Amino acid sequence: MSSIAQLPEAVISAIAENEEALWAWVSEQHYAEVIEQAGDHLLVLVKKRFSLARLAELCAGYHVYSGKQGQEPTYPIVALCWMLLLKYLNGWSLAKTAEEVQSNSLARWFCGFRLKQATPSYVTLFRFEQWVKEHEPYAFFVETLKQIDEDFPEEQTAIQIGDTFAMYSVARVQSRTELLRDSCQRLLGYLDQVVPTAYTQVMAALDGAALFGKADELPEAWLEVEVRRRLEERTAVAASGCRQLVQQALANITLAPSIECEALQRWLERVGKILKDEFTFESDQTGVVLKATLRPKHEKGSFSIGSTIDPEATFRYHHGHHDLGYNVSIAATTNFIREIAAATGAAADAAGVAPLIAVQRERLGSVPPYLLYDQAAGTPKIFADVAKASDGQTQLVARLIDYTKSRERFGPQDFTLEGGPNGTRELVCPNGVHTSRAYPAKDSAGFKFRFLASQCKGCPLWGKCREKDSKPTGHRNVFISDYQLQQRQAIAFTQSPAGKALLKLRPQVEHIIAALVRFNGARRAKSTGVDSADFQAKMTAVAYNFKRWRTLIIERLKPKQAQSPPADG
């Protein structure tokens, strides 16, 4: 084959003048062959079917810089959208994604770059992902799901199943001594940046050896349990003193708003939270801490910090496991994930149930007829919250938590609420006695109905209704929740044939969760903070939905096997 140098000058000149058009033509020919060879590859099917034009519009506020800040954008926003999607579809890192787009023809075509065209570095993609995470965290999930719904419209009204799973923090769990020392070090560091004179004042009065340890101190892991406990308590006393010194130094200073000032206040609060969650203190009359005592395990804070690297991650207690990280709530049909959200690890499973429906109604414009959930959602309030979030369109299906198992006497479910004369409400006890005396509960949504001692005198059910040490002259109070109606309706439905059939479907969500955590990168957080965990969960759900869409589309396009004609006779 002749080299370009051997071509006529007129041809070389024409190539030079139309180099861009030539490379566009070469790219088109090359990609046509690549696509033909790829067949029904996920990237090929997704690129041909889906449009990210709407996503590019939502992300138009992002400014892409190819070099120094202020330069004109080099890369189209839509190309960065395809790159970010490529990253999560394959579970790649930012660097791996940038490398593949540069060297892999299929990846390059998927993101919309011609041959020989410059492609973004991982730094550009990192900046874009951070911007999307902050400004449009729902965009990829919602916009792609809406297009999937165009192919499978029945999914919008299909039954959904909800559950939660753990996303582990990227940080390791730190000991109490490490937590206190590291958080105080960060506190003092920001104090030095914001008010250097106050920092000098604090350091002059601070017992650094007691707080940060002596130079010859043995590693904490080498210490016996009792020695380690004493070290923790000494460190807590020193950390408390450090916090008090910082507060005193800042007492008469007005801080100008800045990122450093916000960080200083944040770490001041975190040091206080760690101390409060983990220790009790004895102080003198002036407020100086003299002694710290480690709290018993059952008295610790429920949202306790486990790492200064990822302070928003807390411990998720689930089936005997204590995992530092995030609690991810999911609602899905048997095919697609319809909503997913991450909260800090210690957030209760039940807290995320109603929002799963509320967000779908707001962003997708549809809600399911039924949401199946485990017993974590089995309280009357959650049933009421789901009904409110769906405007009465979604029925929560879950086995209610049976609180009577821990009680020996009659509970609210053993009493009957009836309408009394003149619109009043009466509560009827198991022995048939009525009372209309009701008082609003101070700490809960509902009323406390009271049976007087005179009404209960001589009752044959006294032993089952009253506490063993109750006085004969005492009253019997029964709390009836405002959600009593939802509770009774839920019990009736779950005991019906339809309810029992629906509850059998609930384990199917475990297959979706397994696919998310095993094959789509939802098990371990890649960054720190609730917002990052939430965005990661949504993008892994996007990847799962596309893969499931591909499977269903291929099945739909397969020619149906010809059926044999029925035999004569």
Coordinates of C-alpha atoms in Angstrom, one line a residue:
M1 CA 0.0 0.0 0.0
S2 CA 1.3 3.4 -0.9
S3 CA 2.1 5.9 1.9
I4 CA 0.4 9.3 2.1
A5 CA 3.8 10.8 1.0
Q6 CA 3.5 8.9 -2.3
L7 CA 0.0 10.3 -3.1
P8 CA -0.4 13.2 -5.6
E9 CA 0.0 16.6 -4.1
A10 CA -3.5 17.5 -5.0
V11 CA -4.9 14.6 -3.0
I12 CA -2.7 15.4 0.0
S13 CA -3.8 19.0 -0.1
A14 CA -7.5 17.9 -0.3
I15 CA -7.0 15.6 2.7
A16 CA -5.3 18.4 4.7
E17 CA -8.2 20.8 4.0
N18 CA -10.9 18.3 4.9
E19 CA -9.1 16.4 7.7
E20 CA -12.0 16.8 10.1
A21 CA -14.5 15.5 7.5
L22 CA -12.2 12.7 6.6
W23 CA -11.9 11.5 10.2
A24 CA -15.6 11.8 10.7
W25 CA -16.1 9.5 7.7
V26 CA -13.3 7.1 8.9
S27 CA -14.9 7.0 12.4
E28 CA -18.3 6.3 10.9
Q29 CA -17.0 3.3 8.9
H30 CA -15.0 2.0 11.8
Y31 CA -17.8 2.3 14.4
A32 CA -20.2 0.6 12.0
E33 CA -18.0 -2.5 11.9
V34 CA -17.5 -2.4 15.7
I35 CA -21.3 -2.2 16.3
E36 CA -21.9 -5.0 13.9
Q37 CA -19.4 -7.2 15.8
A38 CA -20.8 -6.2 19.2
G39 CA -24.3 -7.4 18.3
D40 CA -26.6 -7.2 21.3
H41 CA -24.0 -5.8 23.7
L42 CA -25.4 -3.7 26.5
L43 CA -23.7 -0.6 25.4
V44 CA -24.9 -0.9 21.8
L45 CA -28.6 -1.5 22.8
V46 CA -28.6 1.3 25.3
K47 CA -26.9 3.8 23.0
K48 CA -29.3 3.0 20.2
R49 CA -32.5 3.2 22.3
F50 CA -31.9 5.9 24.9
S51 CA -31.4 9.6 24.7
L52 CA -29.5 11.7 27.2
A53 CA -30.5 15.1 25.7
R54 CA -32.8 15.9 28.6
L55 CA -30.0 15.0 31.0
A56 CA -27.7 17.4 29.1
E57 CA -30.3 20.1 29.5
L58 CA -30.5 19.5 33.3
C59 CA -26.7 19.6 33.6
A60 CA -26.3 22.7 31.3
G61 CA -25.2 24.7 34.3
Y62 CA -22.0 22.8 34.5
H63 CA -19.0 24.5 32.8
V64 CA -16.4 22.1 31.4
Y65 CA -12.8 23.3 31.5
S66 CA -10.2 21.6 29.3
G67 CA -7.3 23.4 31.1
K68 CA -7.2 26.5 33.3
Q69 CA -10.4 27.8 34.7
G70 CA -12.0 30.3 32.3
Q71 CA -11.3 28.5 29.1
E72 CA -14.1 27.7 26.7
P73 CA -15.7 24.2 27.1
T74 CA -14.1 21.5 25.0
Y75 CA -16.4 18.6 25.6
P76 CA -20.2 18.5 25.1
I77 CA -22.2 18.0 28.3
V78 CA -24.0 15.1 26.7
A79 CA -20.7 13.3 26.2
L80 CA -19.8 13.6 29.9
C81 CA -23.3 12.2 30.7
W82 CA -22.5 9.2 28.6
M83 CA -19.1 8.8 30.2
L84 CA -20.6 8.9 33.7
L85 CA -23.2 6.3 32.7
L86 CA -20.5 4.2 31.2
K87 CA -18.6 4.3 34.5
Y88 CA -21.5 2.9 36.5
L89 CA -22.6 0.4 33.9
N90 CA -19.2 -1.3 34.1
G91 CA -18.4 -0.5 37.7
W92 CA -15.2 1.3 36.7
S93 CA -13.2 3.9 38.5
L94 CA -12.9 7.4 37.1
A95 CA -9.4 6.7 35.8
K96 CA -10.4 3.4 34.2
T97 CA -13.4 5.0 32.5
A98 CA -11.2 7.8 31.0
E99 CA -8.7 5.2 29.9
E100 CA -11.3 3.0 28.2
V101 CA -12.9 5.9 26.4
Q102 CA -9.5 6.9 25.1
S103 CA -8.4 3.4 23.9
N104 CA -11.6 1.3 23.5
S105 CA -13.5 1.8 20.3
L106 CA -16.8 0.7 21.7
A107 CA -16.5 2.9 24.8
R108 CA -15.4 5.8 22.6
W109 CA -18.4 5.4 20.3
F110 CA -20.8 5.0 23.2
C111 CA -19.7 8.4 24.6
G112 CA -19.9 10.1 21.2
F113 CA -16.2 10.7 20.4
R114 CA -14.7 10.3 16.9
L115 CA -11.4 8.6 16.3
K116 CA -8.4 10.8 17.0
Q117 CA -10.7 13.2 18.9
A118 CA -9.4 14.3 22.3
T119 CA -11.3 12.7 25.3
P120 CA -11.7 14.0 28.8
S121 CA -9.3 13.1 31.6
Y122 CA -10.6 11.5 34.8
V123 CA -10.2 14.9 36.5
T124 CA -12.8 16.4 34.2
L125 CA -15.1 13.5 34.8
F126 CA -14.6 13.8 38.5
R127 CA -15.6 17.4 38.5
F128 CA -18.6 16.7 36.5
E129 CA -19.7 13.9 38.8
Q130 CA -19.3 16.1 41.8
W131 CA -21.4 18.8 40.2
V132 CA -24.2 16.3 39.3
K133 CA -24.1 14.9 42.8
E134 CA -24.6 18.3 44.3
H135 CA -27.1 19.9 41.8
E136 CA -28.9 17.0 40.0
P137 CA -28.6 13.9 42.1
Y138 CA -31.9 12.4 40.8
A139 CA -31.5 13.3 37.2
F140 CA -29.8 10.1 35.8
F141 CA -32.1 7.7 37.8
V142 CA -35.4 9.5 36.9
E143 CA -34.7 10.4 33.3
T144 CA -33.6 6.9 32.4
L145 CA -36.4 5.2 34.2
K146 CA -39.0 7.3 32.4
Q147 CA -37.6 6.1 29.1
I148 CA -37.7 2.5 30.3
D149 CA -41.3 3.0 31.2
E150 CA -42.0 3.9 27.6
D151 CA -41.0 0.3 26.7
F152 CA -42.7 -1.3 29.7
P153 CA -45.6 1.0 30.7
E154 CA -47.1 -1.7 32.9
E155 CA -44.3 -1.2 35.4
Q156 CA -45.7 2.1 36.5
T157 CA -48.7 0.4 38.1
A158 CA -47.1 -2.9 39.1
I159 CA -46.8 -4.1 42.7
Q160 CA -43.7 -3.0 44.4
I161 CA -41.6 -4.6 47.1
G162 CA -39.5 -2.6 49.6
D163 CA -36.6 -3.5 51.8
T164 CA -33.2 -2.1 53.1
F165 CA -29.6 -3.1 52.9
A166 CA -26.3 -1.9 54.2
M167 CA -23.7 0.1 52.3
Y168 CA -20.4 -0.1 54.1
S169 CA -18.4 3.0 54.8
V170 CA -15.2 3.5 52.9
A171 CA -13.6 4.3 56.3
R172 CA -12.6 1.8 59.0
V173 CA -14.1 1.8 62.5
Q174 CA -11.9 3.8 64.9
S175 CA -11.4 3.2 68.6
R176 CA -12.8 5.7 71.1
T177 CA -9.2 7.0 71.7
E178 CA -8.6 7.4 68.0
L179 CA -11.9 9.2 67.6
L180 CA -11.2 11.7 70.3
R181 CA -7.5 12.3 69.3
D182 CA -8.3 12.7 65.6
S183 CA -11.3 14.9 66.1
C184 CA -9.5 17.2 68.6
Q185 CA -6.6 17.4 66.1
R186 CA -8.9 18.5 63.4
L187 CA -10.6 20.9 65.7
L188 CA -7.3 22.5 66.7
G189 CA -6.2 22.6 63.1
Y190 CA -9.2 24.6 62.0
L191 CA -8.9 26.9 65.0
D192 CA -5.3 27.6 63.9
Q193 CA -6.6 28.6 60.4
V194 CA -9.5 30.8 61.7
V195 CA -8.0 32.4 64.8
P196 CA -4.2 31.8 65.2
T197 CA -4.0 33.8 68.4
A198 CA -6.7 31.7 70.0
Y199 CA -4.9 28.5 68.9
T200 CA -1.7 29.7 70.6
Q201 CA -3.7 30.4 73.7
V202 CA -5.3 27.0 73.8
M203 CA -2.1 25.1 73.0
A204 CA -0.4 26.9 75.9
A205 CA -3.0 25.6 78.4
L206 CA -3.6 22.2 76.8
D207 CA -2.2 19.0 78.3
G208 CA -1.0 17.6 75.0
A209 CA 0.5 14.4 76.4
A210 CA -2.8 13.5 78.1
L211 CA -4.8 14.1 75.0
F212 CA -2.5 12.8 72.2
G213 CA -0.4 10.4 74.2
K214 CA 3.3 10.3 75.0
A215 CA 6.0 9.5 72.5
D216 CA 6.8 6.1 74.1
E217 CA 3.1 5.1 74.4
L218 CA 2.4 1.5 73.4
P219 CA 0.0 0.9 70.5
E220 CA -3.5 0.6 71.7
A221 CA -4.0 -2.8 70.2
W222 CA -1.2 -4.2 72.5
L223 CA -3.0 -3.1 75.6
E224 CA -5.1 -5.3 77.9
V225 CA -8.8 -4.5 78.1
E226 CA -8.7 -2.8 81.4
V227 CA -5.6 -0.8 80.5
R228 CA -7.3 0.3 77.2
R229 CA -10.4 1.4 79.1
R230 CA -8.4 3.6 81.4
L231 CA -6.6 5.1 78.4
E232 CA -10.0 5.9 76.8
E233 CA -11.3 7.6 80.0
R234 CA -8.1 9.6 80.4
T235 CA -8.3 10.7 76.8
A236 CA -11.9 11.7 77.3
V237 CA -11.1 13.9 80.2
A238 CA -8.4 15.6 78.1
A239 CA -10.6 15.9 75.1
S240 CA -13.3 17.5 77.2
G241 CA -10.8 20.0 78.5
C242 CA -9.6 20.7 75.0
R243 CA -13.2 21.5 73.9
Q244 CA -13.8 23.7 76.9
L245 CA -10.6 25.7 76.1
V246 CA -11.6 26.2 72.5
Q247 CA -15.1 27.3 73.5
Q248 CA -13.6 29.8 76.0
A249 CA -11.2 31.1 73.5
L250 CA -14.0 31.8 71.0
A251 CA -16.5 33.1 73.5
N252 CA -15.8 36.8 72.8
I253 CA -14.8 36.5 69.1
T254 CA -17.2 37.1 66.2
L255 CA -16.2 34.8 63.3
A256 CA -16.6 35.9 59.7
P257 CA -18.6 33.4 57.6
S258 CA -16.2 31.0 55.8
I259 CA -15.8 27.3 55.0
E260 CA -13.1 27.1 57.7
C261 CA -15.4 28.6 60.3
E262 CA -18.1 26.2 59.5
A263 CA -15.7 23.3 59.8
L264 CA -14.5 24.6 63.1
Q265 CA -18.0 24.7 64.5
R266 CA -18.8 21.3 63.0
W267 CA -15.8 19.6 64.7
L268 CA -16.6 21.4 68.0
E269 CA -20.0 19.7 67.8
R270 CA -18.6 16.4 66.8
V271 CA -16.1 16.3 69.7
G272 CA -19.0 17.0 72.1
K273 CA -21.2 14.3 70.5
I274 CA -18.5 11.6 70.8
L275 CA -18.0 12.5 74.5
K276 CA -21.7 12.5 75.2
D277 CA -22.3 9.2 73.3
E278 CA -19.5 7.3 74.9
F279 CA -18.8 8.7 78.4
T280 CA -20.4 10.2 81.6
F281 CA -18.5 12.9 83.4
E282 CA -17.9 14.2 86.9
S283 CA -17.0 17.9 87.2
D284 CA -16.1 20.3 90.0
Q285 CA -18.1 23.4 90.9
T286 CA -16.4 25.5 88.1
G287 CA -17.3 22.9 85.4
V288 CA -13.8 21.4 85.0
V289 CA -14.1 17.7 84.2
L290 CA -12.4 15.6 86.8
K291 CA -13.3 12.1 85.8
A292 CA -14.8 10.2 82.8
T293 CA -16.5 6.8 82.9
L294 CA -17.2 4.7 79.8
R295 CA -21.0 4.3 79.3
P296 CA -22.5 0.8 79.4
K297 CA -23.2 -0.5 75.9
H298 CA -27.0 -0.1 76.1
E299 CA -26.7 3.5 77.1
K300 CA -24.6 4.7 74.1
G301 CA -26.0 7.1 71.5
S302 CA -27.9 5.5 68.7
F303 CA -26.3 7.7 66.0
S304 CA -22.8 7.4 67.4
I305 CA -19.8 8.4 65.2
G306 CA -17.6 5.5 64.2
S307 CA -14.9 7.3 62.2
T308 CA -13.6 10.9 61.8
I309 CA -12.9 10.1 58.1
D310 CA -16.6 9.5 57.5
P311 CA -18.5 11.2 60.4
E312 CA -21.9 10.9 58.7
A313 CA -21.7 7.1 58.7
T314 CA -23.2 5.4 61.7
F315 CA -23.7 1.9 62.9
R316 CA -26.4 -0.2 61.4
Y317 CA -27.6 -2.9 63.7
H318 CA -29.1 -5.8 61.7
H319 CA -29.4 -9.4 62.6
G320 CA -26.5 -9.3 65.0
H321 CA -24.2 -7.4 62.6
H322 CA -22.9 -3.9 63.5
D323 CA -21.9 -2.3 60.2
L324 CA -20.5 1.2 59.9
G325 CA -22.0 2.9 56.9
Y326 CA -25.4 3.7 55.4
N327 CA -28.9 2.2 55.4
V328 CA -30.2 2.1 51.8
S329 CA -34.0 1.8 51.3
I330 CA -35.3 0.4 48.0
A331 CA -38.7 -0.1 46.3
A332 CA -38.8 -2.2 43.2
T333 CA -41.1 -4.2 41.0
T334 CA -40.0 -7.7 40.1
N335 CA -38.1 -6.1 37.2
F336 CA -37.0 -2.5 37.9
I337 CA -36.0 -0.4 40.8
R338 CA -38.5 2.5 41.1
E339 CA -36.9 4.3 44.0
I340 CA -33.8 4.1 46.1
A341 CA -32.3 6.3 48.8
A342 CA -29.5 6.2 51.4
A343 CA -29.6 7.4 55.0
T344 CA -27.1 7.2 57.7
G345 CA -26.6 3.6 59.0
A346 CA -28.5 4.1 62.3
A347 CA -31.6 5.4 60.6
A348 CA -34.6 3.1 61.3
D349 CA -35.7 0.9 58.4
A350 CA -39.3 2.2 58.9
A351 CA -38.3 5.8 58.4
G352 CA -37.6 5.3 54.8
V353 CA -40.8 3.5 53.8
A354 CA -43.2 6.4 53.2
P355 CA -40.6 8.6 51.4
L356 CA -40.1 5.7 48.8
I357 CA -43.7 6.4 47.7
A358 CA -43.7 10.2 48.2
V359 CA -40.7 10.6 45.9
Q360 CA -42.2 8.4 43.2
R361 CA -45.4 10.4 43.2
E362 CA -43.4 13.6 43.0
R363 CA -40.8 12.7 40.4
L364 CA -42.4 9.9 38.3
G365 CA -46.0 10.9 38.7
S366 CA -47.1 7.4 39.6
V367 CA -47.3 5.1 42.7
P368 CA -47.9 1.4 43.0
P369 CA -51.2 -0.1 44.1
Y370 CA -49.4 -2.2 46.8
L371 CA -46.1 -1.8 48.5
L372 CA -44.9 -5.1 50.2
Y373 CA -42.5 -4.7 53.1
D374 CA -41.2 -6.7 56.0
Q375 CA -42.2 -6.3 59.7
A376 CA -40.0 -3.2 60.0
A377 CA -43.0 -1.3 58.5
G378 CA -45.5 -3.1 60.7
T379 CA -46.7 -0.2 62.8
P380 CA -50.0 1.7 62.3
K381 CA -48.2 5.0 61.8
I382 CA -46.2 3.7 58.8
F383 CA -49.5 2.5 57.2
A384 CA -51.0 5.9 57.7
D385 CA -47.8 7.7 56.4
V386 CA -47.8 5.5 53.2
A387 CA -51.5 6.2 52.6
K388 CA -50.9 10.0 53.0
A389 CA -47.8 9.9 50.8
S390 CA -49.7 8.2 48.0
D391 CA -52.9 10.2 48.5
G392 CA -54.7 6.9 49.3
Q393 CA -53.5 5.1 46.1
T394 CA -51.0 2.7 47.7
Q395 CA -51.8 0.0 50.2
L396 CA -48.9 -1.0 52.5
V397 CA -48.8 -4.7 53.0
A398 CA -46.7 -5.8 56.0
R399 CA -47.1 -8.1 59.0
L400 CA -47.7 -5.8 62.0
I401 CA -45.4 -6.0 64.9
D402 CA -47.1 -7.9 67.7
Y403 CA -46.3 -5.9 70.9
T404 CA -48.6 -8.2 72.9
K405 CA -46.0 -10.9 73.0
S406 CA -44.0 -9.0 75.5
R407 CA -47.0 -8.3 77.7
E408 CA -48.9 -10.5 80.1
R409 CA -52.0 -8.3 80.4
F410 CA -54.5 -7.1 77.8
G411 CA -53.3 -4.5 75.3
P412 CA -55.1 -2.0 73.1
Q413 CA -55.9 -4.7 70.5
D414 CA -58.1 -6.4 73.1
F415 CA -60.3 -3.4 73.5
T416 CA -63.0 -2.2 71.0
L417 CA -63.5 1.4 70.0
E418 CA -67.1 2.2 69.3
G419 CA -69.1 5.3 68.6
G420 CA -71.0 6.6 71.6
P421 CA -74.0 8.9 71.9
N422 CA -73.8 12.5 70.6
G423 CA -70.8 11.6 68.4
T424 CA -68.6 10.6 71.4
R425 CA -66.3 7.6 71.3
E426 CA -66.4 4.8 73.8
L427 CA -63.8 2.1 74.5
V428 CA -65.1 -1.3 75.5
C429 CA -63.0 -3.6 77.6
P430 CA -62.9 -7.4 77.1
N431 CA -65.5 -7.7 79.9
G432 CA -67.9 -5.4 78.1
V433 CA -67.5 -2.3 80.3
H434 CA -67.7 1.0 78.5
T435 CA -65.9 4.3 79.1
S436 CA -66.0 7.6 77.3
R437 CA -63.3 9.3 79.5
A438 CA -60.5 10.1 77.1
Y439 CA -57.5 12.5 77.4
P440 CA -55.1 13.5 74.7
A441 CA -51.7 11.8 75.0
K442 CA -48.9 14.2 75.5
D443 CA -46.1 12.2 73.9
S444 CA -48.0 10.3 71.2
A445 CA -50.7 10.8 68.6
G446 CA -53.8 9.4 70.2
F447 CA -55.9 9.3 73.4
K448 CA -55.7 7.6 76.8
F449 CA -59.0 6.1 77.8
R450 CA -59.6 5.6 81.5
F451 CA -61.6 2.9 83.3
L452 CA -62.2 4.0 86.9
A453 CA -61.5 1.6 89.8
S454 CA -65.2 1.5 90.5
Q455 CA -65.9 0.2 87.0
C456 CA -63.3 -2.6 87.4
K457 CA -64.2 -3.6 90.9
G458 CA -65.0 -7.4 91.1
C459 CA -64.1 -7.9 87.4
P460 CA -63.3 -11.6 86.7
L461 CA -60.6 -10.5 84.2
W462 CA -58.7 -8.4 86.7
G463 CA -55.6 -10.7 86.7
K464 CA -55.3 -10.5 82.9
C465 CA -56.0 -6.8 82.7
R466 CA -54.0 -5.3 85.6
E467 CA -50.4 -5.4 86.6
K468 CA -49.6 -7.8 89.5
D469 CA -48.7 -4.9 91.9
S470 CA -51.6 -2.6 90.9
K471 CA -53.8 -1.2 93.6
P472 CA -57.5 -2.0 93.9
T473 CA -58.2 1.8 93.9
G474 CA -56.1 2.5 90.8
H475 CA -57.5 3.4 87.4
R476 CA -56.8 1.4 84.2
N477 CA -55.5 3.6 81.3
V478 CA -55.5 2.3 77.8
F479 CA -53.8 4.2 75.0
I480 CA -55.6 4.1 71.7
S481 CA -53.6 5.5 68.7
D482 CA -55.0 7.8 66.1
Y483 CA -53.9 5.1 63.7
Q484 CA -56.1 2.5 65.2
L485 CA -58.2 2.3 62.0
Q486 CA -55.2 1.7 59.8
Q487 CA -54.0 -1.0 62.2
R488 CA -57.2 -2.9 62.2
Q489 CA -57.5 -2.6 58.4
A490 CA -53.9 -3.8 58.0
I491 CA -54.5 -6.8 60.2
A492 CA -57.7 -7.7 58.3
F493 CA -56.0 -7.4 54.9
T494 CA -52.9 -9.4 55.8
Q495 CA -55.1 -12.2 57.1
S496 CA -57.2 -12.3 53.8
P497 CA -56.3 -14.6 50.9
A498 CA -55.2 -11.6 48.8
G499 CA -52.9 -10.3 51.6
K500 CA -51.3 -13.7 52.2
A501 CA -50.7 -14.2 48.5
L502 CA -49.0 -10.8 48.2
L503 CA -46.8 -11.4 51.3
K504 CA -45.4 -14.5 49.5
L505 CA -43.9 -12.2 46.8
R506 CA -41.9 -10.1 49.3
P507 CA -38.7 -12.3 49.2
Q508 CA -38.3 -11.5 45.5
V509 CA -36.7 -8.2 46.4
E510 CA -33.7 -10.1 47.8
H511 CA -32.6 -11.1 44.3
I512 CA -32.5 -7.4 43.2
I513 CA -30.5 -6.4 46.3
A514 CA -28.1 -9.3 45.7
A515 CA -27.6 -8.1 42.1
L516 CA -27.0 -4.5 43.3
V517 CA -24.4 -5.4 45.9
R518 CA -22.6 -8.2 44.1
F519 CA -22.5 -6.9 40.5
N520 CA -23.3 -3.2 40.5
G521 CA -21.1 -1.7 43.2
A522 CA -23.8 -1.0 45.9
R523 CA -22.1 -2.8 48.8
R524 CA -19.3 -0.4 49.7
A525 CA -19.3 3.4 49.5
K526 CA -16.7 4.9 47.2
S527 CA -16.7 8.2 49.0
T528 CA -17.8 9.8 52.3
G529 CA -21.0 11.4 53.4
V530 CA -24.7 10.6 53.1
D531 CA -25.1 12.6 49.8
S532 CA -22.3 10.6 48.1
A533 CA -23.8 7.3 49.3
D534 CA -27.2 8.3 48.1
F535 CA -25.9 9.3 44.7
Q536 CA -23.9 6.1 44.4
A537 CA -27.0 4.0 45.3
K538 CA -29.1 5.8 42.6
M539 CA -26.4 5.3 39.9
T540 CA -26.0 1.6 40.8
A541 CA -29.8 1.3 40.4
V542 CA -29.5 2.9 37.0
A543 CA -27.0 0.3 36.0
Y544 CA -29.2 -2.5 37.3
N545 CA -32.3 -1.2 35.5
F546 CA -30.4 -1.0 32.2
K547 CA -29.1 -4.5 32.5
R548 CA -32.6 -5.8 33.3
W549 CA -34.1 -3.8 30.5
R550 CA -31.6 -5.4 28.1
T551 CA -32.6 -8.9 29.3
L552 CA -36.3 -8.2 28.8
I553 CA -35.8 -6.5 25.4
I554 CA -33.8 -9.5 24.1
E555 CA -36.5 -11.9 25.3
R556 CA -39.1 -9.7 23.6
L557 CA -37.2 -9.7 20.3
K558 CA -36.6 -13.5 20.2
P559 CA -38.8 -15.2 17.7
K560 CA -41.5 -17.2 19.4
Q561 CA -41.1 -21.0 18.9
A562 CA -43.6 -22.4 16.6
Q563 CA -46.1 -24.6 18.4
S564 CA -47.1 -28.0 17.0
P565 CA -50.6 -28.3 15.8
P566 CA -52.9 -30.2 18.1
A567 CA -53.2 -33.9 17.4
D568 CA -56.3 -35.1 15.7
G569 CA -59.0 -36.5 17.9

